[in-house]
């Protein structure tokens, strides 16, 4: 079990690394490319399927100059070939101006073991929401 | 597979029925009673564990006069003994005044098959977030 938790922890870390480096290829390697995947960015509507998910990351990366995540209260749970990670995202970012601003979101990330590559877990859900009155 | 999808769909329906009827006992029957469960209500911080989850429902039920959900774009995915449901919540509710107000949230609900009662699935994550500019 602890190996699996480590694998999922690594997959979750790769997700935030791709996000911080605004690297769409790295983000593509994190996700399962299927119709059943879902992303909900803070305040956004739910988007289904790899094409829409990829398009949203492309738009976010093009509009983000700098973004850094400090993850707190992270918990990984594995049940069979599925896992979910819950955590708080403490976010520092710049937009069009050079001003840095802080915000906080809370997130659930769901992963499924890749049947063709069993040591790797692919993201199937990322749902992040703003936490009121924080940041 | 379609039996399992039906079972998860029923568990998800029981969750919204408990919420609409503001019935804490029915809500208790929906959830797994463990430390690994998580609820994030729209705009709230993440709350972990059955005691905090139950406390949040109790607070919501005491402050809600009427609440009705119309669920749209619902998709159930089952992988082994875990399942997740993604959907949009179209919410009509009254608070302290008699005025009804509409809002929209998008949600991911994760369920795990009950090992002692295999036809039943218990909620382990409910993460709902407000959708900006809607409702």
PDB file of C-alpha atoms in Angstrom:
ATOM      1  CA  UNK A   1       0.000   0.000   0.000  1.00  0.00           C
ATOM      2  CA  UNK A   2       2.723   2.498   0.823  1.00  0.00           C
ATOM      3  CA  UNK A   3       4.304   2.003  -2.638  1.00  0.00           C
ATOM      4  CA  UNK A   4       0.971   2.857  -4.225  1.00  0.00           C
ATOM      5  CA  UNK A   5       0.571   5.935  -2.054  1.00  0.00           C
ATOM      6  CA  UNK A   6       4.062   6.995  -3.142  1.00  0.00           C
ATOM      7  CA  UNK A   7       3.145   6.455  -6.824  1.00  0.00           C
ATOM      8  CA  UNK A   8      -0.003   8.553  -6.470  1.00  0.00           C
ATOM      9  CA  UNK A   9       1.870  11.214  -4.514  1.00  0.00           C
ATOM     10  CA  UNK A  10       4.382  11.368  -7.399  1.00  0.00           C
ATOM     11  CA  UNK A  11       1.605  11.667  -9.998  1.00  0.00           C
ATOM     12  CA  UNK A  12       0.032  14.473  -7.979  1.00  0.00           C
ATOM     13  CA  UNK A  13       3.408  16.200  -7.702  1.00  0.00           C
ATOM     14  CA  UNK A  14       3.904  15.922 -11.473  1.00  0.00           C
ATOM     15  CA  UNK A  15       0.563  17.672 -11.948  1.00  0.00           C
ATOM     16  CA  UNK A  16       1.577  20.701  -9.873  1.00  0.00           C
ATOM     17  CA  UNK A  17       5.044  20.745 -11.476  1.00  0.00           C
ATOM     18  CA  UNK A  18       3.421  20.886 -14.943  1.00  0.00           C
ATOM     19  CA  UNK A  19       1.135  23.664 -13.731  1.00  0.00           C
ATOM     20  CA  UNK A  20       3.967  25.712 -12.201  1.00  0.00           C
ATOM     21  CA  UNK A  21       6.124  25.332 -15.322  1.00  0.00           C
ATOM     22  CA  UNK A  22       3.115  26.057 -17.590  1.00  0.00           C
ATOM     23  CA  UNK A  23       4.154  23.068 -19.705  1.00  0.00           C
ATOM     24  CA  UNK A  24       1.290  21.696 -21.792  1.00  0.00           C
ATOM     25  CA  UNK A  25       3.236  18.559 -22.841  1.00  0.00           C
ATOM     26  CA  UNK A  26       3.997  17.720 -19.212  1.00  0.00           C
ATOM     27  CA  UNK A  27       0.331  18.385 -18.370  1.00  0.00           C
ATOM     28  CA  UNK A  28      -0.668  16.039 -21.193  1.00  0.00           C
ATOM     29  CA  UNK A  29       1.471  13.275 -19.665  1.00  0.00           C
ATOM     30  CA  UNK A  30      -0.300  13.681 -16.307  1.00  0.00           C
ATOM     31  CA  UNK A  31      -3.864  13.206 -17.586  1.00  0.00           C
ATOM     32  CA  UNK A  32      -5.726  10.229 -18.946  1.00  0.00           C
ATOM     33  CA  UNK A  33      -6.718  11.132 -22.508  1.00  0.00           C
ATOM     34  CA  UNK A  34     -10.358  10.076 -22.476  1.00  0.00           C
ATOM     35  CA  UNK A  35     -13.899  11.397 -22.509  1.00  0.00           C
ATOM     36  CA  UNK A  36     -14.517  10.560 -18.852  1.00  0.00           C
ATOM     37  CA  UNK A  37     -12.014  13.073 -17.442  1.00  0.00           C
ATOM     38  CA  UNK A  38     -13.173  16.330 -15.858  1.00  0.00           C
ATOM     39  CA  UNK A  39     -11.531  19.574 -14.805  1.00  0.00           C
ATOM     40  CA  UNK A  40     -13.117  22.322 -12.709  1.00  0.00           C
ATOM     41  CA  UNK A  41     -10.871  25.343 -12.225  1.00  0.00           C
ATOM     42  CA  UNK A  42     -11.745  27.751  -9.372  1.00  0.00           C
ATOM     43  CA  UNK A  43     -14.970  29.535 -10.321  1.00  0.00           C
ATOM     44  CA  UNK A  44     -15.154  27.864 -13.738  1.00  0.00           C
ATOM     45  CA  UNK A  45     -17.851  25.523 -15.036  1.00  0.00           C
ATOM     46  CA  UNK A  46     -17.000  21.811 -15.269  1.00  0.00           C
ATOM     47  CA  UNK A  47     -15.194  20.818 -18.485  1.00  0.00           C
ATOM     48  CA  UNK A  48     -15.281  17.206 -19.732  1.00  0.00           C
ATOM     49  CA  UNK A  49     -12.927  15.281 -22.014  1.00  0.00           C
ATOM     50  CA  UNK A  50      -9.271  15.704 -22.918  1.00  0.00           C
ATOM     51  CA  UNK A  51      -9.823  18.252 -25.711  1.00  0.00           C
ATOM     52  CA  UNK A  52     -11.641  20.692 -23.401  1.00  0.00           C
ATOM     53  CA  UNK A  53      -9.309  19.979 -20.471  1.00  0.00           C
ATOM     54  CA  UNK A  54      -6.228  20.637 -22.633  1.00  0.00           C
ATOM     55  CA  UNK A  55      -7.793  23.800 -24.060  1.00  0.00           C
ATOM     56  CA  UNK A  56      -8.394  25.159 -20.569  1.00  0.00           C
ATOM     57  CA  UNK A  57      -4.769  24.568 -19.544  1.00  0.00           C
ATOM     58  CA  UNK A  58      -3.564  26.214 -22.725  1.00  0.00           C
ATOM     59  CA  UNK A  59      -5.705  29.295 -21.966  1.00  0.00           C
ATOM     60  CA  UNK A  60      -4.551  29.413 -18.327  1.00  0.00           C
ATOM     61  CA  UNK A  61      -0.885  29.019 -19.261  1.00  0.00           C
ATOM     62  CA  UNK A  62      -1.106  31.797 -21.848  1.00  0.00           C
ATOM     63  CA  UNK A  63      -2.613  34.158 -19.252  1.00  0.00           C
ATOM     64  CA  UNK A  64      -0.339  33.326 -16.333  1.00  0.00           C
ATOM     65  CA  UNK A  65       3.087  34.921 -15.993  1.00  0.00           C
ATOM     66  CA  UNK A  66       4.167  33.151 -12.829  1.00  0.00           C
ATOM     67  CA  UNK A  67       2.422  30.691 -10.550  1.00  0.00           C
ATOM     68  CA  UNK A  68       3.639  28.854  -7.482  1.00  0.00           C
ATOM     69  CA  UNK A  69       1.799  26.341  -5.275  1.00  0.00           C
ATOM     70  CA  UNK A  70       2.416  25.495  -1.644  1.00  0.00           C
ATOM     71  CA  UNK A  71       0.353  22.390  -0.892  1.00  0.00           C
ATOM     72  CA  UNK A  72      -0.913  21.793   2.642  1.00  0.00           C
ATOM     73  CA  UNK A  73      -3.090  19.208   4.413  1.00  0.00           C
ATOM     74  CA  UNK A  74      -2.499  16.653   1.631  1.00  0.00           C
ATOM     75  CA  UNK A  75      -4.048  13.198   2.028  1.00  0.00           C
ATOM     76  CA  UNK A  76      -3.698  10.334  -0.483  1.00  0.00           C
ATOM     77  CA  UNK A  77      -6.220   7.474  -0.388  1.00  0.00           C
ATOM     78  CA  UNK A  78      -5.891   4.404  -2.620  1.00  0.00           C
ATOM     79  CA  UNK A  79      -8.753   1.920  -3.201  1.00  0.00           C
ATOM     80  CA  UNK A  80      -7.808  -0.719  -5.769  1.00  0.00           C
ATOM     81  CA  UNK A  81      -6.820   0.953  -9.038  1.00  0.00           C
ATOM     82  CA  UNK A  82      -8.330   4.312  -8.094  1.00  0.00           C
ATOM     83  CA  UNK A  83      -6.925   6.982  -5.787  1.00  0.00           C
ATOM     84  CA  UNK A  84      -7.902  10.424  -4.685  1.00  0.00           C
ATOM     85  CA  UNK A  85      -5.827  13.222  -3.227  1.00  0.00           C
ATOM     86  CA  UNK A  86      -7.357  16.046  -1.197  1.00  0.00           C
ATOM     87  CA  UNK A  87      -5.329  19.124  -0.336  1.00  0.00           C
ATOM     88  CA  UNK A  88      -5.267  22.886   0.038  1.00  0.00           C
ATOM     89  CA  UNK A  89      -3.527  24.967  -2.617  1.00  0.00           C
ATOM     90  CA  UNK A  90      -1.815  28.135  -1.372  1.00  0.00           C
ATOM     91  CA  UNK A  91      -1.230  30.016  -4.612  1.00  0.00           C
ATOM     92  CA  UNK A  92       1.105  32.906  -5.453  1.00  0.00           C
ATOM     93  CA  UNK A  93       0.724  34.209  -9.004  1.00  0.00           C
ATOM     94  CA  UNK A  94       1.128  37.142 -11.350  1.00  0.00           C
ATOM     95  CA  UNK A  95      -1.273  37.962 -14.146  1.00  0.00           C
ATOM     96  CA  UNK A  96      -0.896  40.746 -16.713  1.00  0.00           C
ATOM     97  CA  UNK A  97       0.720  43.170 -14.292  1.00  0.00           C
ATOM     98  CA  UNK A  98       3.918  42.321 -12.441  1.00  0.00           C
ATOM     99  CA  UNK A  99       2.031  42.368  -9.146  1.00  0.00           C
ATOM    100  CA  UNK A 100       2.059  39.062  -7.245  1.00  0.00           C
ATOM    101  CA  UNK A 101      -1.150  38.064  -5.529  1.00  0.00           C
ATOM    102  CA  UNK A 102      -1.976  35.267  -3.138  1.00  0.00           C
ATOM    103  CA  UNK A 103      -5.065  33.098  -3.052  1.00  0.00           C
ATOM    104  CA  UNK A 104      -6.215  29.824  -1.570  1.00  0.00           C
ATOM    105  CA  UNK A 105      -8.126  26.965  -3.145  1.00  0.00           C
ATOM    106  CA  UNK A 106      -9.062  23.502  -1.989  1.00  0.00           C
ATOM    107  CA  UNK A 107      -8.874  20.602  -4.379  1.00  0.00           C
ATOM    108  CA  UNK A 108      -9.708  16.971  -4.980  1.00  0.00           C
ATOM    109  CA  UNK A 109      -7.623  15.124  -7.581  1.00  0.00           C
ATOM    110  CA  UNK A 110      -8.689  11.637  -8.700  1.00  0.00           C
ATOM    111  CA  UNK A 111      -6.247   9.232 -10.373  1.00  0.00           C
ATOM    112  CA  UNK A 112      -6.650   5.819 -12.050  1.00  0.00           C
ATOM    113  CA  UNK A 113      -3.805   3.341 -12.514  1.00  0.00           C
ATOM    114  CA  UNK A 114      -2.673   3.159 -16.149  1.00  0.00           C
ATOM    115  CA  UNK A 115      -3.506  -0.385 -17.308  1.00  0.00           C
ATOM    116  CA  UNK A 116      -0.674  -0.290 -19.884  1.00  0.00           C
ATOM    117  CA  UNK A 117       1.894   1.136 -17.472  1.00  0.00           C
ATOM    118  CA  UNK A 118       0.923  -0.021 -13.960  1.00  0.00           C
ATOM    119  CA  UNK A 119       3.443   2.074 -12.014  1.00  0.00           C
ATOM    120  CA  UNK A 120       1.826   5.229 -13.407  1.00  0.00           C
ATOM    121  CA  UNK A 121      -1.423   6.811 -12.360  1.00  0.00           C
ATOM    122  CA  UNK A 122      -3.326   9.155 -14.668  1.00  0.00           C
ATOM    123  CA  UNK A 123      -5.413  12.102 -13.511  1.00  0.00           C
ATOM    124  CA  UNK A 124      -9.129  11.745 -14.280  1.00  0.00           C
ATOM    125  CA  UNK A 125     -10.574  14.575 -12.111  1.00  0.00           C
ATOM    126  CA  UNK A 126      -9.125  17.873 -10.923  1.00  0.00           C
ATOM    127  CA  UNK A 127     -11.698  19.951  -9.058  1.00  0.00           C
ATOM    128  CA  UNK A 128     -10.373  23.098  -7.390  1.00  0.00           C
ATOM    129  CA  UNK A 129     -12.541  25.706  -5.726  1.00  0.00           C
ATOM    130  CA  UNK A 130     -11.827  29.078  -4.142  1.00  0.00           C
ATOM    131  CA  UNK A 131     -11.929  29.247  -0.361  1.00  0.00           C
ATOM    132  CA  UNK A 132     -13.829  32.345   0.754  1.00  0.00           C
ATOM    133  CA  UNK A 133     -12.147  34.959   2.908  1.00  0.00           C
ATOM    134  CA  UNK A 134      -8.664  33.512   2.576  1.00  0.00           C
ATOM    135  CA  UNK A 135      -5.427  34.441   0.853  1.00  0.00           C
TER     136      UNK A 135
ATOM    137  CA  UNK B   1     -21.016  -2.791 -15.252  1.00  0.00           C
ATOM    138  CA  UNK B   2     -24.456  -1.309 -15.802  1.00  0.00           C
ATOM    139  CA  UNK B   3     -25.661  -2.767 -12.457  1.00  0.00           C
ATOM    140  CA  UNK B   4     -22.806  -1.011 -10.699  1.00  0.00           C
ATOM    141  CA  UNK B   5     -23.561   2.257 -12.449  1.00  0.00           C
ATOM    142  CA  UNK B   6     -27.168   1.879 -11.323  1.00  0.00           C
ATOM    143  CA  UNK B   7     -26.037   1.236  -7.715  1.00  0.00           C
ATOM    144  CA  UNK B   8     -23.826   4.341  -7.718  1.00  0.00           C
ATOM    145  CA  UNK B   9     -26.552   6.398  -9.373  1.00  0.00           C
ATOM    146  CA  UNK B  10     -28.901   5.293  -6.541  1.00  0.00           C
ATOM    147  CA  UNK B  11     -26.338   6.231  -3.868  1.00  0.00           C
ATOM    148  CA  UNK B  12     -25.889   9.630  -5.480  1.00  0.00           C
ATOM    149  CA  UNK B  13     -29.663  10.091  -5.618  1.00  0.00           C
ATOM    150  CA  UNK B  14     -29.951   9.186  -1.915  1.00  0.00           C
ATOM    151  CA  UNK B  15     -27.404  11.908  -1.150  1.00  0.00           C
ATOM    152  CA  UNK B  16     -29.462  14.640  -2.858  1.00  0.00           C
ATOM    153  CA  UNK B  17     -32.683  13.264  -1.328  1.00  0.00           C
ATOM    154  CA  UNK B  18     -31.133  13.520   2.162  1.00  0.00           C
ATOM    155  CA  UNK B  19     -29.995  17.056   1.353  1.00  0.00           C
ATOM    156  CA  UNK B  20     -33.400  18.162   0.032  1.00  0.00           C
ATOM    157  CA  UNK B  21     -35.205  16.659   3.038  1.00  0.00           C
ATOM    158  CA  UNK B  22     -32.574  18.110   5.438  1.00  0.00           C
ATOM    159  CA  UNK B  23     -32.468  14.686   7.145  1.00  0.00           C
ATOM    160  CA  UNK B  24     -29.248  14.152   9.110  1.00  0.00           C
ATOM    161  CA  UNK B  25     -29.974  10.441   9.700  1.00  0.00           C
ATOM    162  CA  UNK B  26     -30.463   9.843   5.985  1.00  0.00           C
ATOM    163  CA  UNK B  27     -27.286  11.844   5.297  1.00  0.00           C
ATOM    164  CA  UNK B  28     -25.468   9.651   7.828  1.00  0.00           C
ATOM    165  CA  UNK B  29     -26.538   6.529   5.922  1.00  0.00           C
ATOM    166  CA  UNK B  30     -25.107   7.951   2.670  1.00  0.00           C
ATOM    167  CA  UNK B  31     -21.562   8.603   3.954  1.00  0.00           C
ATOM    168  CA  UNK B  32     -18.764   6.308   4.981  1.00  0.00           C
ATOM    169  CA  UNK B  33     -18.061   7.047   8.657  1.00  0.00           C
ATOM    170  CA  UNK B  34     -14.276   7.333   8.560  1.00  0.00           C
ATOM    171  CA  UNK B  35     -11.417   9.800   8.841  1.00  0.00           C
ATOM    172  CA  UNK B  36     -10.636   9.703   5.114  1.00  0.00           C
ATOM    173  CA  UNK B  37     -13.892  11.329   3.989  1.00  0.00           C
ATOM    174  CA  UNK B  38     -13.978  14.957   2.849  1.00  0.00           C
ATOM    175  CA  UNK B  39     -16.675  17.523   2.185  1.00  0.00           C
ATOM    176  CA  UNK B  40     -16.190  20.900   0.495  1.00  0.00           C
ATOM    177  CA  UNK B  41     -19.358  22.983   0.344  1.00  0.00           C
ATOM    178  CA  UNK B  42     -19.451  25.880  -2.169  1.00  0.00           C
ATOM    179  CA  UNK B  43     -17.024  28.541  -0.936  1.00  0.00           C
ATOM    180  CA  UNK B  44     -16.180  26.622   2.261  1.00  0.00           C
ATOM    181  CA  UNK B  45     -12.814  25.217   3.307  1.00  0.00           C
ATOM    182  CA  UNK B  46     -12.318  21.452   3.051  1.00  0.00           C
ATOM    183  CA  UNK B  47     -13.580  19.500   6.085  1.00  0.00           C
ATOM    184  CA  UNK B  48     -12.215  16.015   6.850  1.00  0.00           C
ATOM    185  CA  UNK B  49     -13.700  13.117   8.818  1.00  0.00           C
ATOM    186  CA  UNK B  50     -17.246  12.119   9.687  1.00  0.00           C
ATOM    187  CA  UNK B  51     -17.554  14.335  12.799  1.00  0.00           C
ATOM    188  CA  UNK B  52     -16.771  17.521  10.853  1.00  0.00           C
ATOM    189  CA  UNK B  53     -18.759  16.415   7.809  1.00  0.00           C
ATOM    190  CA  UNK B  54     -21.820  15.681   9.971  1.00  0.00           C
ATOM    191  CA  UNK B  55     -21.421  18.986  11.813  1.00  0.00           C
ATOM    192  CA  UNK B  56     -21.420  20.899   8.531  1.00  0.00           C
ATOM    193  CA  UNK B  57     -24.623  19.221   7.352  1.00  0.00           C
ATOM    194  CA  UNK B  58     -26.262  19.912  10.696  1.00  0.00           C
ATOM    195  CA  UNK B  59     -25.340  23.617  10.382  1.00  0.00           C
ATOM    196  CA  UNK B  60     -26.559  23.788   6.772  1.00  0.00           C
ATOM    197  CA  UNK B  61     -29.832  22.024   7.553  1.00  0.00           C
ATOM    198  CA  UNK B  62     -30.538  24.363  10.483  1.00  0.00           C
ATOM    199  CA  UNK B  63     -30.005  27.416   8.231  1.00  0.00           C
ATOM    200  CA  UNK B  64     -31.908  26.217   5.182  1.00  0.00           C
ATOM    201  CA  UNK B  65     -35.675  26.555   4.964  1.00  0.00           C
ATOM    202  CA  UNK B  66     -36.150  24.936   1.579  1.00  0.00           C
ATOM    203  CA  UNK B  67     -33.714  23.535  -0.941  1.00  0.00           C
ATOM    204  CA  UNK B  68     -34.279  21.796  -4.257  1.00  0.00           C
ATOM    205  CA  UNK B  69     -31.741  20.386  -6.703  1.00  0.00           C
ATOM    206  CA  UNK B  70     -32.109  19.853 -10.421  1.00  0.00           C
ATOM    207  CA  UNK B  71     -29.107  17.770 -11.513  1.00  0.00           C
ATOM    208  CA  UNK B  72     -27.790  18.098 -15.065  1.00  0.00           C
ATOM    209  CA  UNK B  73     -24.881  16.688 -17.104  1.00  0.00           C
ATOM    210  CA  UNK B  74     -24.489  13.755 -14.682  1.00  0.00           C
ATOM    211  CA  UNK B  75     -21.839  11.134 -15.488  1.00  0.00           C
ATOM    212  CA  UNK B  76     -21.118   8.040 -13.360  1.00  0.00           C
ATOM    213  CA  UNK B  77     -17.754   6.268 -13.759  1.00  0.00           C
ATOM    214  CA  UNK B  78     -16.945   3.012 -11.933  1.00  0.00           C
ATOM    215  CA  UNK B  79     -13.389   1.638 -11.620  1.00  0.00           C
ATOM    216  CA  UNK B  80     -13.305  -1.464  -9.408  1.00  0.00           C
ATOM    217  CA  UNK B  81     -14.742  -0.675  -5.981  1.00  0.00           C
ATOM    218  CA  UNK B  82     -14.516   3.099  -6.466  1.00  0.00           C
ATOM    219  CA  UNK B  83     -16.809   5.369  -8.440  1.00  0.00           C
ATOM    220  CA  UNK B  84     -17.111   9.063  -9.078  1.00  0.00           C
ATOM    221  CA  UNK B  85     -20.078  11.115 -10.222  1.00  0.00           C
ATOM    222  CA  UNK B  86     -19.669  14.524 -11.848  1.00  0.00           C
ATOM    223  CA  UNK B  87     -22.667  16.787 -12.358  1.00  0.00           C
ATOM    224  CA  UNK B  88     -24.033  20.302 -12.246  1.00  0.00           C
ATOM    225  CA  UNK B  89     -26.329  21.299  -9.401  1.00  0.00           C
ATOM    226  CA  UNK B  90     -29.056  23.794 -10.274  1.00  0.00           C
ATOM    227  CA  UNK B  91     -30.186  24.940  -6.833  1.00  0.00           C
ATOM    228  CA  UNK B  92     -33.362  26.698  -5.689  1.00  0.00           C
ATOM    229  CA  UNK B  93     -33.372  27.603  -2.022  1.00  0.00           C
ATOM    230  CA  UNK B  94     -34.710  29.886   0.679  1.00  0.00           C
ATOM    231  CA  UNK B  95     -32.660  31.148   3.601  1.00  0.00           C
ATOM    232  CA  UNK B  96     -33.942  33.265   6.485  1.00  0.00           C
ATOM    233  CA  UNK B  97     -36.365  35.263   4.371  1.00  0.00           C
ATOM    234  CA  UNK B  98     -39.109  33.586   2.353  1.00  0.00           C
ATOM    235  CA  UNK B  99     -37.415  34.691  -0.868  1.00  0.00           C
ATOM    236  CA  UNK B 100     -36.348  31.869  -3.166  1.00  0.00           C
ATOM    237  CA  UNK B 101     -33.032  32.272  -4.915  1.00  0.00           C
ATOM    238  CA  UNK B 102     -31.348  30.262  -7.626  1.00  0.00           C
ATOM    239  CA  UNK B 103     -27.704  29.344  -7.913  1.00  0.00           C
ATOM    240  CA  UNK B 104     -25.523  26.897  -9.767  1.00  0.00           C
ATOM    241  CA  UNK B 105     -22.705  24.705  -8.521  1.00  0.00           C
ATOM    242  CA  UNK B 106     -20.649  21.946 -10.080  1.00  0.00           C
ATOM    243  CA  UNK B 107     -19.759  18.886  -8.082  1.00  0.00           C
ATOM    244  CA  UNK B 108     -17.704  15.726  -7.936  1.00  0.00           C
ATOM    245  CA  UNK B 109     -18.943  12.959  -5.633  1.00  0.00           C
ATOM    246  CA  UNK B 110     -16.706   9.944  -4.932  1.00  0.00           C
ATOM    247  CA  UNK B 111     -18.116   6.647  -3.619  1.00  0.00           C
ATOM    248  CA  UNK B 112     -16.518   3.417  -2.384  1.00  0.00           C
ATOM    249  CA  UNK B 113     -18.301   0.055  -2.306  1.00  0.00           C
ATOM    250  CA  UNK B 114     -19.226  -0.966   1.246  1.00  0.00           C
ATOM    251  CA  UNK B 115     -17.192  -4.125   1.971  1.00  0.00           C
ATOM    252  CA  UNK B 116     -19.803  -5.337   4.491  1.00  0.00           C
ATOM    253  CA  UNK B 117     -22.754  -4.599   2.221  1.00  0.00           C
ATOM    254  CA  UNK B 118     -21.536  -4.908  -1.396  1.00  0.00           C
ATOM    255  CA  UNK B 119     -24.669  -3.600  -3.107  1.00  0.00           C
ATOM    256  CA  UNK B 120     -24.216  -0.284  -1.318  1.00  0.00           C
ATOM    257  CA  UNK B 121     -21.748   2.466  -2.076  1.00  0.00           C
ATOM    258  CA  UNK B 122     -20.732   5.014   0.559  1.00  0.00           C
ATOM    259  CA  UNK B 123     -19.827   8.618  -0.176  1.00  0.00           C
ATOM    260  CA  UNK B 124     -16.203   9.488   0.617  1.00  0.00           C
ATOM    261  CA  UNK B 125     -15.886  12.882  -1.141  1.00  0.00           C
ATOM    262  CA  UNK B 126     -18.427  15.607  -1.942  1.00  0.00           C
ATOM    263  CA  UNK B 127     -16.784  18.669  -3.458  1.00  0.00           C
ATOM    264  CA  UNK B 128     -19.154  21.341  -4.754  1.00  0.00           C
ATOM    265  CA  UNK B 129     -18.064  24.733  -6.019  1.00  0.00           C
ATOM    266  CA  UNK B 130     -19.956  27.808  -7.175  1.00  0.00           C
ATOM    267  CA  UNK B 131     -19.998  28.479 -10.901  1.00  0.00           C
ATOM    268  CA  UNK B 132     -19.309  32.164 -11.562  1.00  0.00           C
ATOM    269  CA  UNK B 133     -21.820  34.274 -13.431  1.00  0.00           C
ATOM    270  CA  UNK B 134     -24.582  31.687 -13.361  1.00  0.00           C
ATOM    271  CA  UNK B 135     -27.882  31.197 -11.583  1.00  0.00           C
TER     272      UNK B 135
END
